[in-house]
PDB file of C-alpha atoms in Angstrom:
ATOM      1  CA  MET A   1      38.753  63.917 -12.945  1.00 42.00           C
ATOM      2  CA  ARG A   2      41.743  64.619 -11.366  1.00 44.00           C
ATOM      3  CA  THR A   3      44.363  61.789 -10.851  1.00 45.00           C
ATOM      4  CA  MET A   4      46.680  61.230  -7.787  1.00 45.00           C
ATOM      5  CA  SER A   5      49.472  62.989  -9.561  1.00 47.00           C
ATOM      6  CA  ASP A   6      47.563  65.926 -10.278  1.00 48.00           C
ATOM      7  CA  MET A   7      46.344  66.205  -6.764  1.00 43.00           C
ATOM      8  CA  ARG A   8      49.830  65.967  -5.478  1.00 45.00           C
ATOM      9  CA  LYS A   9      50.990  68.532  -7.765  1.00 45.00           C
ATOM     10  CA  GLY A  10      48.452  71.009  -6.947  1.00 47.00           C
ATOM     11  CA  GLY A  11      49.057  70.230  -3.334  1.00 45.00           C
ATOM     12  CA  SER A  12      45.191  70.199  -2.705  1.00 43.00           C
ATOM     13  CA  GLN A  13      43.926  68.232   0.332  1.00 45.00           C
ATOM     14  CA  ASP A  14      40.951  66.047  -0.764  1.00 46.00           C
ATOM     15  CA  GLU A  15      38.596  64.535   1.660  1.00 47.00           C
ATOM     16  CA  VAL A  16      38.330  60.694   1.604  1.00 46.00           C
ATOM     17  CA  ILE A  17      34.459  59.886   2.073  1.00 47.00           C
ATOM     18  CA  PRO A  18      34.097  56.200   3.289  1.00 46.00           C
ATOM     19  CA  ILE A  19      31.470  53.920   1.435  1.00 46.00           C
ATOM     20  CA  VAL A  20      29.514  51.625   3.485  1.00 42.00           C
ATOM     21  CA  ASP A  21      27.425  48.952   2.212  1.00 48.00           C
ATOM     22  CA  ARG A  22      23.451  49.077   3.539  1.00 49.00           C
ATOM     23  CA  ASN A  23      23.271  45.332   3.424  1.00 49.00           C
ATOM     24  CA  ILE A  24      26.028  45.114   6.083  1.00 45.00           C
ATOM     25  CA  ILE A  25      24.463  47.766   7.985  1.00 43.00           C
ATOM     26  CA  SER A  26      20.951  45.954   8.025  1.00 48.00           C
ATOM     27  CA  GLU A  27      22.976  42.696   8.903  1.00 50.00           C
ATOM     28  CA  ARG A  28      24.537  43.902  11.739  1.00 46.00           C
ATOM     29  CA  ASN A  29      21.556  45.612  13.233  1.00 49.00           C
ATOM     30  CA  THR A  30      19.685  42.047  12.534  1.00 50.00           C
ATOM     31  CA  ASP A  31      22.511  40.453  14.218  1.00 50.00           C
ATOM     32  CA  ASP A  32      22.071  42.955  17.194  1.00 51.00           C
ATOM     33  CA  GLU A  33      18.465  42.492  17.375  1.00 51.00           C
ATOM     34  CA  ALA A  34      18.852  38.632  17.440  1.00 47.00           C
ATOM     35  CA  GLY A  35      21.628  38.697  20.006  1.00 51.00           C
ATOM     36  CA  ASP A  36      19.487  41.364  22.404  1.00 53.00           C
ATOM     37  CA  THR A  37      16.079  38.781  21.937  1.00 58.00           C
ATOM     38  CA  ASP A  38      18.623  35.865  22.843  1.00 61.00           C
ATOM     39  CA  ILE A  39      19.793  37.600  26.193  1.00 64.00           C
ATOM     40  CA  CYS A  40      16.592  38.520  26.722  1.00 60.00           C
ATOM     41  CA  ASN A  41      15.379  34.439  26.272  1.00 63.00           C
ATOM     42  CA  SER A  42      18.249  33.403  28.145  1.00 72.00           C
ATOM     43  CA  ALA A  43      17.521  35.805  31.198  1.00 73.00           C
ATOM     44  CA  ALA A  44      13.671  34.730  31.174  1.00 70.00           C
ATOM     45  CA  SER A  45      14.566  30.779  31.225  1.00 70.00           C
ATOM     46  CA  VAL A  46      16.837  31.066  33.851  1.00 74.00           C
ATOM     47  CA  PHE A  47      14.369  33.108  36.215  1.00 72.00           C
ATOM     48  CA  LEU A  48      11.352  30.933  35.098  1.00 72.00           C
ATOM     49  CA  THR A  49      13.482  27.753  35.746  1.00 73.00           C
ATOM     50  CA  ILE A  50      14.699  29.344  39.214  1.00 77.00           C
ATOM     51  CA  ILE A  51      11.080  29.935  40.407  1.00 76.00           C
ATOM     52  CA  SER A  52      10.081  26.437  39.137  1.00 72.00           C
ATOM     53  CA  VAL A  53      12.910  24.876  41.088  1.00 74.00           C
ATOM     54  CA  LEU A  54      12.206  26.855  44.235  1.00 78.00           C
ATOM     55  CA  LEU A  55       8.331  25.752  43.732  1.00 77.00           C
ATOM     56  CA  LEU A  56       9.404  22.084  43.559  1.00 74.00           C
ATOM     57  CA  VAL A  57      11.511  22.411  46.415  1.00 76.00           C
ATOM     58  CA  CYS A  58       8.626  23.917  48.540  1.00 80.00           C
ATOM     59  CA  THR A  59       6.575  21.355  47.482  1.00 76.00           C
ATOM     60  CA  PHE A  60       8.710  18.192  48.317  1.00 79.00           C
ATOM     61  CA  PRO A  61       8.127  15.774  48.197  1.00 75.00           C
ATOM     62  CA  PHE A  62       4.348  15.647  46.504  1.00 74.00           C
ATOM     63  CA  SER A  63       6.064  17.271  43.481  1.00 73.00           C
ATOM     64  CA  MET A  64       7.914  14.189  42.721  1.00 76.00           C
ATOM     65  CA  PHE A  65       5.018  12.635  41.546  1.00 75.00           C
ATOM     66  CA  PHE A  66       4.822  15.435  38.826  1.00 77.00           C
ATOM     67  CA  CYS A  67       8.658  15.266  38.254  1.00 81.00           C
ATOM     68  CA  ILE A  68       9.139  11.709  37.515  1.00 82.00           C
ATOM     69  CA  LYS A  69       8.274  10.119  34.221  1.00 86.00           C
ATOM     70  CA  VAL A  70       8.293   6.321  32.985  1.00 86.00           C
ATOM     71  CA  ILE A  71       7.860   5.372  29.805  1.00 87.00           C
ATOM     72  CA  GLN A  72       8.168   1.739  27.910  1.00 89.00           C
ATOM     73  CA  GLU A  73      10.649   0.040  26.100  1.00 89.00           C
ATOM     74  CA  TYR A  74       8.359   0.716  22.821  1.00 89.00           C
ATOM     75  CA  GLU A  75       7.978   4.395  23.420  1.00 90.00           C
ATOM     76  CA  ARG A  76       9.955   7.829  23.097  1.00 90.00           C
ATOM     77  CA  ALA A  77       9.375  11.400  24.559  1.00 90.00           C
ATOM     78  CA  VAL A  78      10.182  14.581  23.412  1.00 90.00           C
ATOM     79  CA  ILE A  79      10.396  17.479  26.095  1.00 87.00           C
ATOM     80  CA  PHE A  80       9.753  20.789  25.313  1.00 88.00           C
ATOM     81  CA  ARG A  81      11.496  23.525  27.770  1.00 82.00           C
ATOM     82  CA  LEU A  82       9.856  27.063  27.301  1.00 79.00           C
ATOM     83  CA  GLY A  83       8.610  26.190  23.942  1.00 79.00           C
ATOM     84  CA  ARG A  84      12.221  24.640  22.660  1.00 82.00           C
ATOM     85  CA  VAL A  85      12.926  20.797  22.042  1.00 85.00           C
ATOM     86  CA  LYS A  86      15.436  19.621  25.193  1.00 83.00           C
ATOM     87  CA  LYS A  87      19.025  19.020  24.496  1.00 81.00           C
ATOM     88  CA  GLY A  88      19.669  15.721  23.288  1.00 78.00           C
ATOM     89  CA  GLY A  89      16.812  14.742  21.494  1.00 80.00           C
ATOM     90  CA  ALA A  90      14.018  12.111  22.323  1.00 85.00           C
ATOM     91  CA  VAL A  91      14.337  10.194  25.701  1.00 85.00           C
ATOM     92  CA  GLY A  92      13.497   6.816  26.954  1.00 79.00           C
ATOM     93  CA  PRO A  93      12.992   4.021  27.821  1.00 85.00           C
ATOM     94  CA  GLY A  94      12.795   4.242  31.445  1.00 86.00           C
ATOM     95  CA  LEU A  95      12.948   6.916  34.072  1.00 86.00           C
ATOM     96  CA  PHE A  96      13.339  10.580  33.361  1.00 84.00           C
ATOM     97  CA  PHE A  97      12.762  14.052  35.156  1.00 82.00           C
ATOM     98  CA  ILE A  98      10.942  16.877  34.022  1.00 82.00           C
ATOM     99  CA  ILE A  99       9.941  20.271  35.608  1.00 79.00           C
ATOM    100  CA  PRO A 100       6.090  20.722  35.228  1.00 81.00           C
ATOM    101  CA  CYS A 101       5.981  24.089  35.299  1.00 78.00           C
ATOM    102  CA  ILE A 102       8.155  24.751  31.937  1.00 80.00           C
ATOM    103  CA  ASP A 103       8.277  21.470  30.427  1.00 81.00           C
ATOM    104  CA  GLN A 104       6.059  19.620  27.896  1.00 84.00           C
ATOM    105  CA  CYS A 105       6.361  16.087  26.934  1.00 87.00           C
ATOM    106  CA  SER A 106       4.972  14.404  24.045  1.00 87.00           C
ATOM    107  CA  ILE A 107       4.884  10.330  23.906  1.00 89.00           C
ATOM    108  CA  ILE A 108       5.410   8.716  20.893  1.00 90.00           C
ATOM    109  CA  ASP A 109       4.806   5.224  20.277  1.00 91.00           C
ATOM    110  CA  LEU A 110       7.486   3.396  18.167  1.00 91.00           C
ATOM    111  CA  ARG A 111       5.526   0.168  17.234  1.00 92.00           C
ATOM    112  CA  THR A 112       3.697  -0.773  13.999  1.00 93.00           C
ATOM    113  CA  VAL A 113       0.178   0.611  13.693  1.00 92.00           C
ATOM    114  CA  SER A 114      -2.132  -0.268  11.048  1.00 92.00           C
ATOM    115  CA  PHE A 115      -5.391   1.556   9.847  1.00 92.00           C
ATOM    116  CA  ASP A 116      -8.211   0.860   7.317  1.00 91.00           C
ATOM    117  CA  VAL A 117      -8.430   3.558   4.480  1.00 90.00           C
ATOM    118  CA  PRO A 118     -12.179   4.101   3.874  1.00 89.00           C
ATOM    119  CA  PRO A 119     -13.608   2.717   0.909  1.00 89.00           C
ATOM    120  CA  GLN A 120     -12.945   5.275  -1.924  1.00 87.00           C
ATOM    121  CA  GLU A 121     -15.255   5.889  -4.840  1.00 87.00           C
ATOM    122  CA  ILE A 122     -12.947   5.531  -7.707  1.00 86.00           C
ATOM    123  CA  LEU A 123     -13.366   5.972 -11.735  1.00 85.00           C
ATOM    124  CA  THR A 124     -11.077   3.564 -13.363  1.00 85.00           C
ATOM    125  CA  LYS A 125      -9.269   4.574 -16.517  1.00 86.00           C
ATOM    126  CA  ASP A 126     -11.748   2.740 -18.605  1.00 83.00           C
ATOM    127  CA  SER A 127     -14.945   4.612 -17.132  1.00 83.00           C
ATOM    128  CA  VAL A 128     -16.014   2.048 -14.621  1.00 84.00           C
ATOM    129  CA  THR A 129     -16.893   3.181 -11.180  1.00 86.00           C
ATOM    130  CA  VAL A 130     -15.689   0.765  -8.365  1.00 88.00           C
ATOM    131  CA  SER A 131     -15.209   0.980  -4.643  1.00 88.00           C
ATOM    132  CA  VAL A 132     -11.889   0.162  -3.066  1.00 90.00           C
ATOM    133  CA  ASP A 133     -10.364   0.374   0.325  1.00 89.00           C
ATOM    134  CA  ALA A 134      -6.930  -0.849   1.604  1.00 91.00           C
ATOM    135  CA  VAL A 135      -5.115  -1.402   4.927  1.00 93.00           C
ATOM    136  CA  VAL A 136      -1.679   0.597   5.895  1.00 93.00           C
ATOM    137  CA  TYR A 137       1.130  -0.486   8.130  1.00 95.00           C
ATOM    138  CA  TYR A 138       3.647   2.159   9.565  1.00 94.00           C
ATOM    139  CA  ASN A 139       5.689   2.773  12.539  1.00 93.00           C
ATOM    140  CA  ILE A 140       7.708   5.952  13.614  1.00 93.00           C
ATOM    141  CA  ARG A 141      11.532   6.066  12.415  1.00 90.00           C
ATOM    142  CA  ALA A 142      12.328   9.482  13.859  1.00 90.00           C
ATOM    143  CA  PRO A 143       9.950  10.957  17.121  1.00 91.00           C
ATOM    144  CA  MET A 144      11.378  14.330  16.737  1.00 90.00           C
ATOM    145  CA  ALA A 145      10.167  14.698  13.059  1.00 90.00           C
ATOM    146  CA  ALA A 146       6.751  13.131  13.615  1.00 91.00           C
ATOM    147  CA  VAL A 147       6.287  15.874  16.558  1.00 90.00           C
ATOM    148  CA  CYS A 148       8.012  18.875  15.012  1.00 89.00           C
ATOM    149  CA  ASN A 149       7.357  18.723  11.415  1.00 90.00           C
ATOM    150  CA  VAL A 150       3.699  17.822  11.232  1.00 90.00           C
ATOM    151  CA  ALA A 151       0.845  18.702  13.448  1.00 88.00           C
ATOM    152  CA  ASP A 152      -0.873  15.382  13.503  1.00 89.00           C
ATOM    153  CA  TYR A 153       1.148  12.564  11.856  1.00 91.00           C
ATOM    154  CA  SER A 154      -1.649   9.749  12.435  1.00 91.00           C
ATOM    155  CA  LYS A 155      -4.253  12.031  10.960  1.00 92.00           C
ATOM    156  CA  SER A 156      -2.177  13.391   8.139  1.00 92.00           C
ATOM    157  CA  THR A 157      -0.635  10.009   7.294  1.00 93.00           C
ATOM    158  CA  ARG A 158      -4.336   8.612   6.728  1.00 93.00           C
ATOM    159  CA  LEU A 159      -5.497  11.657   4.761  1.00 93.00           C
ATOM    160  CA  LEU A 160      -2.483  11.001   2.439  1.00 93.00           C
ATOM    161  CA  SER A 161      -3.075   7.346   1.913  1.00 92.00           C
ATOM    162  CA  ALA A 162      -6.884   7.635   1.006  1.00 91.00           C
ATOM    163  CA  THR A 163      -5.645  10.599  -1.667  1.00 91.00           C
ATOM    164  CA  THR A 164      -2.712   8.499  -2.882  1.00 92.00           C
ATOM    165  CA  LEU A 165      -5.068   5.427  -3.295  1.00 91.00           C
ATOM    166  CA  ARG A 166      -7.612   7.493  -5.472  1.00 89.00           C
ATOM    167  CA  ASN A 167      -4.495   8.932  -7.542  1.00 89.00           C
ATOM    168  CA  ILE A 168      -2.776   5.524  -8.215  1.00 89.00           C
ATOM    169  CA  LEU A 169      -5.944   3.642  -8.882  1.00 88.00           C
ATOM    170  CA  GLY A 170      -7.649   6.436 -11.279  1.00 86.00           C
ATOM    171  CA  THR A 171      -4.648   5.181 -13.821  1.00 87.00           C
ATOM    172  CA  LYS A 172      -5.608   1.815 -13.686  1.00 87.00           C
ATOM    173  CA  THR A 173      -8.243  -0.189 -15.805  1.00 86.00           C
ATOM    174  CA  LEU A 174     -10.466  -2.277 -13.995  1.00 85.00           C
ATOM    175  CA  SER A 175      -8.476  -5.709 -15.600  1.00 84.00           C
ATOM    176  CA  GLU A 176      -5.167  -4.112 -14.169  1.00 85.00           C
ATOM    177  CA  LEU A 177      -6.980  -3.533 -10.828  1.00 86.00           C
ATOM    178  CA  LEU A 178      -8.366  -7.230 -10.442  1.00 83.00           C
ATOM    179  CA  ALA A 179      -5.251  -8.799 -11.762  1.00 84.00           C
ATOM    180  CA  ASP A 180      -2.363  -6.778 -10.640  1.00 85.00           C
ATOM    181  CA  ARG A 181      -2.838  -5.962  -7.110  1.00 86.00           C
ATOM    182  CA  GLU A 182       0.705  -6.571  -6.151  1.00 87.00           C
ATOM    183  CA  ASN A 183       2.092  -3.839  -8.273  1.00 89.00           C
ATOM    184  CA  ILE A 184      -0.392  -1.567  -7.139  1.00 89.00           C
ATOM    185  CA  ALA A 185       0.549  -2.266  -3.632  1.00 89.00           C
ATOM    186  CA  THR A 186       3.874  -1.601  -4.539  1.00 90.00           C
ATOM    187  CA  ASP A 187       3.681   1.608  -6.162  1.00 90.00           C
ATOM    188  CA  LEU A 188       1.270   3.043  -3.207  1.00 91.00           C
ATOM    189  CA  LYS A 189       3.715   2.074  -0.538  1.00 91.00           C
ATOM    190  CA  SER A 190       6.684   3.630  -2.601  1.00 92.00           C
ATOM    191  CA  MET A 191       4.506   7.030  -3.006  1.00 92.00           C
ATOM    192  CA  ILE A 192       3.156   7.479   0.321  1.00 92.00           C
ATOM    193  CA  ASP A 193       6.779   6.673   2.080  1.00 92.00           C
ATOM    194  CA  THR A 194       8.027   9.350  -0.216  1.00 91.00           C
ATOM    195  CA  ALA A 195       5.457  11.654   0.999  1.00 91.00           C
ATOM    196  CA  THR A 196       5.615  10.698   5.027  1.00 92.00           C
ATOM    197  CA  ASP A 197       9.614  10.548   4.905  1.00 92.00           C
ATOM    198  CA  PRO A 198       9.987  14.314   6.191  1.00 91.00           C
ATOM    199  CA  TRP A 199       7.534  13.203   8.909  1.00 92.00           C
ATOM    200  CA  GLY A 200      10.089  10.666  10.299  1.00 91.00           C
ATOM    201  CA  ILE A 201       7.389   7.687   9.488  1.00 93.00           C
ATOM    202  CA  ASP A 202       8.222   4.471   7.625  1.00 93.00           C
ATOM    203  CA  ILE A 203       5.395   2.722   5.681  1.00 93.00           C
ATOM    204  CA  GLU A 204       6.005  -1.114   6.185  1.00 92.00           C
ATOM    205  CA  ARG A 205       3.324  -2.463   4.175  1.00 91.00           C
ATOM    206  CA  VAL A 206       0.113  -1.442   1.933  1.00 92.00           C
ATOM    207  CA  GLU A 207      -2.679  -3.836   0.843  1.00 90.00           C
ATOM    208  CA  VAL A 208      -5.408  -3.109  -1.581  1.00 88.00           C
ATOM    209  CA  LYS A 209      -8.364  -5.084   0.679  1.00 85.00           C
ATOM    210  CA  ASP A 210     -11.552  -5.214  -1.400  1.00 84.00           C
ATOM    211  CA  VAL A 211     -12.770  -4.184  -4.851  1.00 85.00           C
ATOM    212  CA  ARG A 212     -16.303  -3.526  -4.783  1.00 84.00           C
ATOM    213  CA  LEU A 213     -18.359  -3.604  -8.355  1.00 82.00           C
ATOM    214  CA  PRO A 214     -21.749  -2.269  -9.060  1.00 77.00           C
ATOM    215  CA  GLN A 215     -24.256  -5.015  -9.252  1.00 77.00           C
ATOM    216  CA  ASN A 216     -25.519  -4.460 -12.924  1.00 78.00           C
ATOM    217  CA  LEU A 217     -21.383  -4.889 -13.709  1.00 74.00           C
ATOM    218  CA  GLN A 218     -21.028  -8.212 -11.826  1.00 70.00           C
ATOM    219  CA  ARG A 219     -24.139  -9.591 -13.535  1.00 79.00           C
ATOM    220  CA  ALA A 220     -22.456  -8.422 -16.788  1.00 77.00           C
ATOM    221  CA  MET A 221     -19.291  -9.905 -16.050  1.00 75.00           C
ATOM    222  CA  ALA A 222     -21.092 -13.063 -14.645  1.00 78.00           C
ATOM    223  CA  ALA A 223     -23.041 -13.466 -17.897  1.00 81.00           C
ATOM    224  CA  GLU A 224     -19.698 -12.943 -19.995  1.00 80.00           C
ATOM    225  CA  ALA A 225     -17.958 -15.889 -18.059  1.00 81.00           C
ATOM    226  CA  GLU A 226     -20.641 -18.157 -18.457  1.00 82.00           C
ATOM    227  CA  ALA A 227     -20.811 -17.534 -21.766  1.00 86.00           C
ATOM    228  CA  THR A 228     -17.340 -18.199 -22.538  1.00 85.00           C
ATOM    229  CA  ARG A 229     -17.478 -21.382 -20.025  1.00 86.00           C
ATOM    230  CA  GLU A 230     -20.306 -22.796 -22.485  1.00 86.00           C
ATOM    231  CA  ALA A 231     -18.460 -21.663 -25.619  1.00 88.00           C
ATOM    232  CA  ARG A 232     -15.335 -23.744 -24.357  1.00 88.00           C
ATOM    233  CA  ALA A 233     -17.235 -26.671 -23.322  1.00 88.00           C
ATOM    234  CA  LYS A 234     -18.783 -26.816 -26.873  1.00 88.00           C
ATOM    235  CA  VAL A 235     -15.619 -26.461 -28.632  1.00 89.00           C
ATOM    236  CA  ILE A 236     -14.077 -29.305 -26.338  1.00 91.00           C
ATOM    237  CA  GLY A 237     -17.172 -31.620 -26.672  1.00 88.00           C
ATOM    238  CA  ALA A 238     -16.827 -31.117 -30.644  1.00 89.00           C
ATOM    239  CA  GLU A 239     -12.961 -31.910 -30.371  1.00 89.00           C
ATOM    240  CA  GLY A 240     -14.225 -35.059 -28.212  1.00 88.00           C
ATOM    241  CA  GLU A 241     -16.544 -36.150 -30.718  1.00 87.00           C
ATOM    242  CA  GLN A 242     -14.027 -35.732 -33.779  1.00 88.00           C
ATOM    243  CA  LYS A 243     -11.406 -37.969 -31.946  1.00 89.00           C
ATOM    244  CA  ALA A 244     -13.825 -40.534 -31.420  1.00 87.00           C
ATOM    245  CA  ALA A 245     -15.192 -40.761 -35.030  1.00 87.00           C
ATOM    246  CA  ARG A 246     -11.639 -41.338 -35.957  1.00 87.00           C
ATOM    247  CA  ALA A 247     -11.322 -43.832 -33.478  1.00 86.00           C
ATOM    248  CA  LEU A 248     -14.077 -45.569 -34.527  1.00 80.00           C
ATOM    249  CA  LYS A 249     -13.251 -45.145 -38.416  1.00 83.00           C
ATOM    250  CA  GLU A 250      -9.643 -46.963 -37.409  1.00 83.00           C
ATOM    251  CA  ALA A 251     -11.515 -49.773 -35.452  1.00 78.00           C
ATOM    252  CA  SER A 252     -14.124 -50.197 -38.454  1.00 78.00           C
ATOM    253  CA  ASP A 253     -11.171 -50.690 -40.843  1.00 78.00           C
ATOM    254  CA  ILE A 254      -9.308 -53.089 -38.792  1.00 77.00           C
ATOM    255  CA  ILE A 255     -12.363 -55.204 -38.381  1.00 74.00           C
ATOM    256  CA  SER A 256     -13.418 -55.238 -41.819  1.00 75.00           C
ATOM    257  CA  SER A 257      -9.864 -56.557 -42.862  1.00 76.00           C
ATOM    258  CA  SER A 258     -10.708 -59.622 -40.815  1.00 73.00           C
ATOM    259  CA  PRO A 259     -14.203 -61.219 -40.605  1.00 70.00           C
ATOM    260  CA  ALA A 260     -12.993 -63.325 -37.826  1.00 70.00           C
ATOM    261  CA  ALA A 261     -12.753 -59.889 -35.638  1.00 72.00           C
ATOM    262  CA  LEU A 262     -16.410 -59.164 -36.286  1.00 69.00           C
ATOM    263  CA  GLN A 263     -17.227 -62.844 -34.778  1.00 70.00           C
ATOM    264  CA  LEU A 264     -15.020 -61.983 -31.674  1.00 74.00           C
ATOM    265  CA  ARG A 265     -16.342 -58.904 -31.221  1.00 74.00           C
ATOM    266  CA  TYR A 266     -20.068 -60.445 -30.985  1.00 71.00           C
ATOM    267  CA  LEU A 267     -18.788 -62.791 -28.133  1.00 72.00           C
ATOM    268  CA  GLN A 268     -16.969 -60.198 -26.502  1.00 76.00           C
ATOM    269  CA  THR A 269     -20.319 -58.323 -26.457  1.00 73.00           C
ATOM    270  CA  LEU A 270     -22.274 -61.430 -25.048  1.00 72.00           C
ATOM    271  CA  ALA A 271     -19.680 -62.073 -22.534  1.00 73.00           C
ATOM    272  CA  THR A 272     -20.004 -58.254 -21.150  1.00 73.00           C
ATOM    273  CA  ILE A 273     -23.991 -58.922 -21.007  1.00 70.00           C
ATOM    274  CA  SER A 274     -24.180 -62.038 -19.193  1.00 69.00           C
ATOM    275  CA  SER A 275     -21.610 -60.866 -16.576  1.00 67.00           C
ATOM    276  CA  GLU A 276     -24.406 -58.356 -15.336  1.00 65.00           C
ATOM    277  CA  LYS A 277     -26.676 -61.067 -14.767  1.00 65.00           C
ATOM    278  CA  ASN A 278     -29.480 -59.643 -16.783  1.00 61.00           C
ATOM    279  CA  SER A 279     -32.582 -61.530 -17.594  1.00 63.00           C
ATOM    280  CA  THR A 280     -32.559 -60.532 -21.196  1.00 64.00           C
ATOM    281  CA  ILE A 281     -29.800 -61.422 -23.792  1.00 62.00           C
ATOM    282  CA  VAL A 282     -29.495 -59.660 -27.206  1.00 62.00           C
ATOM    283  CA  PHE A 283     -28.061 -61.712 -29.958  1.00 62.00           C
ATOM    284  CA  PRO A 284     -26.695 -59.404 -32.967  1.00 61.00           C
ATOM    285  CA  ILE A 285     -27.372 -60.708 -36.144  1.00 64.00           C
ATOM    286  CA  PRO A 286     -25.081 -59.818 -39.081  1.00 61.00           C
ATOM    287  CA  ILE A 287     -26.473 -56.951 -41.503  1.00 63.00           C
ATOM    288  CA  ASP A 288     -25.080 -59.275 -44.484  1.00 63.00           C
ATOM    289  CA  LEU A 289     -27.287 -62.273 -42.944  1.00 62.00           C
ATOM    290  CA  LEU A 290     -30.209 -59.891 -43.566  1.00 62.00           C
ATOM    291  CA  SER A 291     -29.405 -58.658 -46.848  1.00 65.00           C
ATOM    292  CA  SER A 292     -29.101 -62.109 -48.274  1.00 64.00           C
ATOM    293  CA  PHE A 293     -32.588 -63.502 -46.781  1.00 63.00           C
ATOM    294  CA  CYS A 294     -33.780 -59.878 -48.485  1.00 65.00           C
ATOM    295  CA  LYS A 295     -32.675 -60.844 -51.311  1.00 63.00           C
ATOM    296  CA  LYS A 296     -34.074 -64.108 -51.259  1.00 61.00           C
ATOM    297  CA  LYS A 297     -37.346 -62.959 -50.742  1.00 60.00           C
ATOM    298  CA  GLU A 298     -37.124 -60.422 -53.787  1.00 62.00           C
ATOM    299  CA  GLU A 299     -36.500 -63.598 -55.960  1.00 60.00           C
TER     300      GLU A 299
END
């Protein structure tokens, strides 16, 4: 290659060829096309707006019934003018003005909404089939996102809640499902809230409402619970008999150490029987006395 000094010495005149990046050219063409499109859209928007205003003026005052809208305190309105969201975002509450020919209005309710998740047939982690339903409470936090980011936020939230319920409960055992409902509800709320956040929806509360078990499983669990209660009752009865026998042994040791104590016990028993006004009174006979009679007969 020839250097600059060689070129100067030779006195030759070389042409300078500019190098143009194709990406820059394509971006310029895209910008030009976008600019032309914006100009066309602006011109069409201005033209349609003028026509609509003229129609409103010609039909005044009847057109005012279609131009004036009133929404409640708990509602917001998202206005689309010629397919684009009107500047300023959601409007309301109160009175606002629209152009019927070119404006489209979507009313969003900001109050808390509740719905029931249909019963879901779920196979738990320990291979038990149960039917579970739940209830979900939510509200709209961002009306713009609820209208622009999802086609039907109510239907989408219902389907997502049912799917999330099946996914979460499928990782739990039957005992966890019956005993740990609070943590399950917290996990459900967290997952549904994370998924619906781009839609402008805030999940307030999720509750597992009912868990339905198969009939054969209910009978098996009832039999198991009954057997457990019977075993516990037998253990408690045996412990009571053991304590009673120990107490009787201690009482017998005390009475045997003093002969007069046994006689006092006899008298106390007679007093108890006589206080009940019984016609029959039983006199206890000491076994020692009978044994002495038996010995005399043998002699």
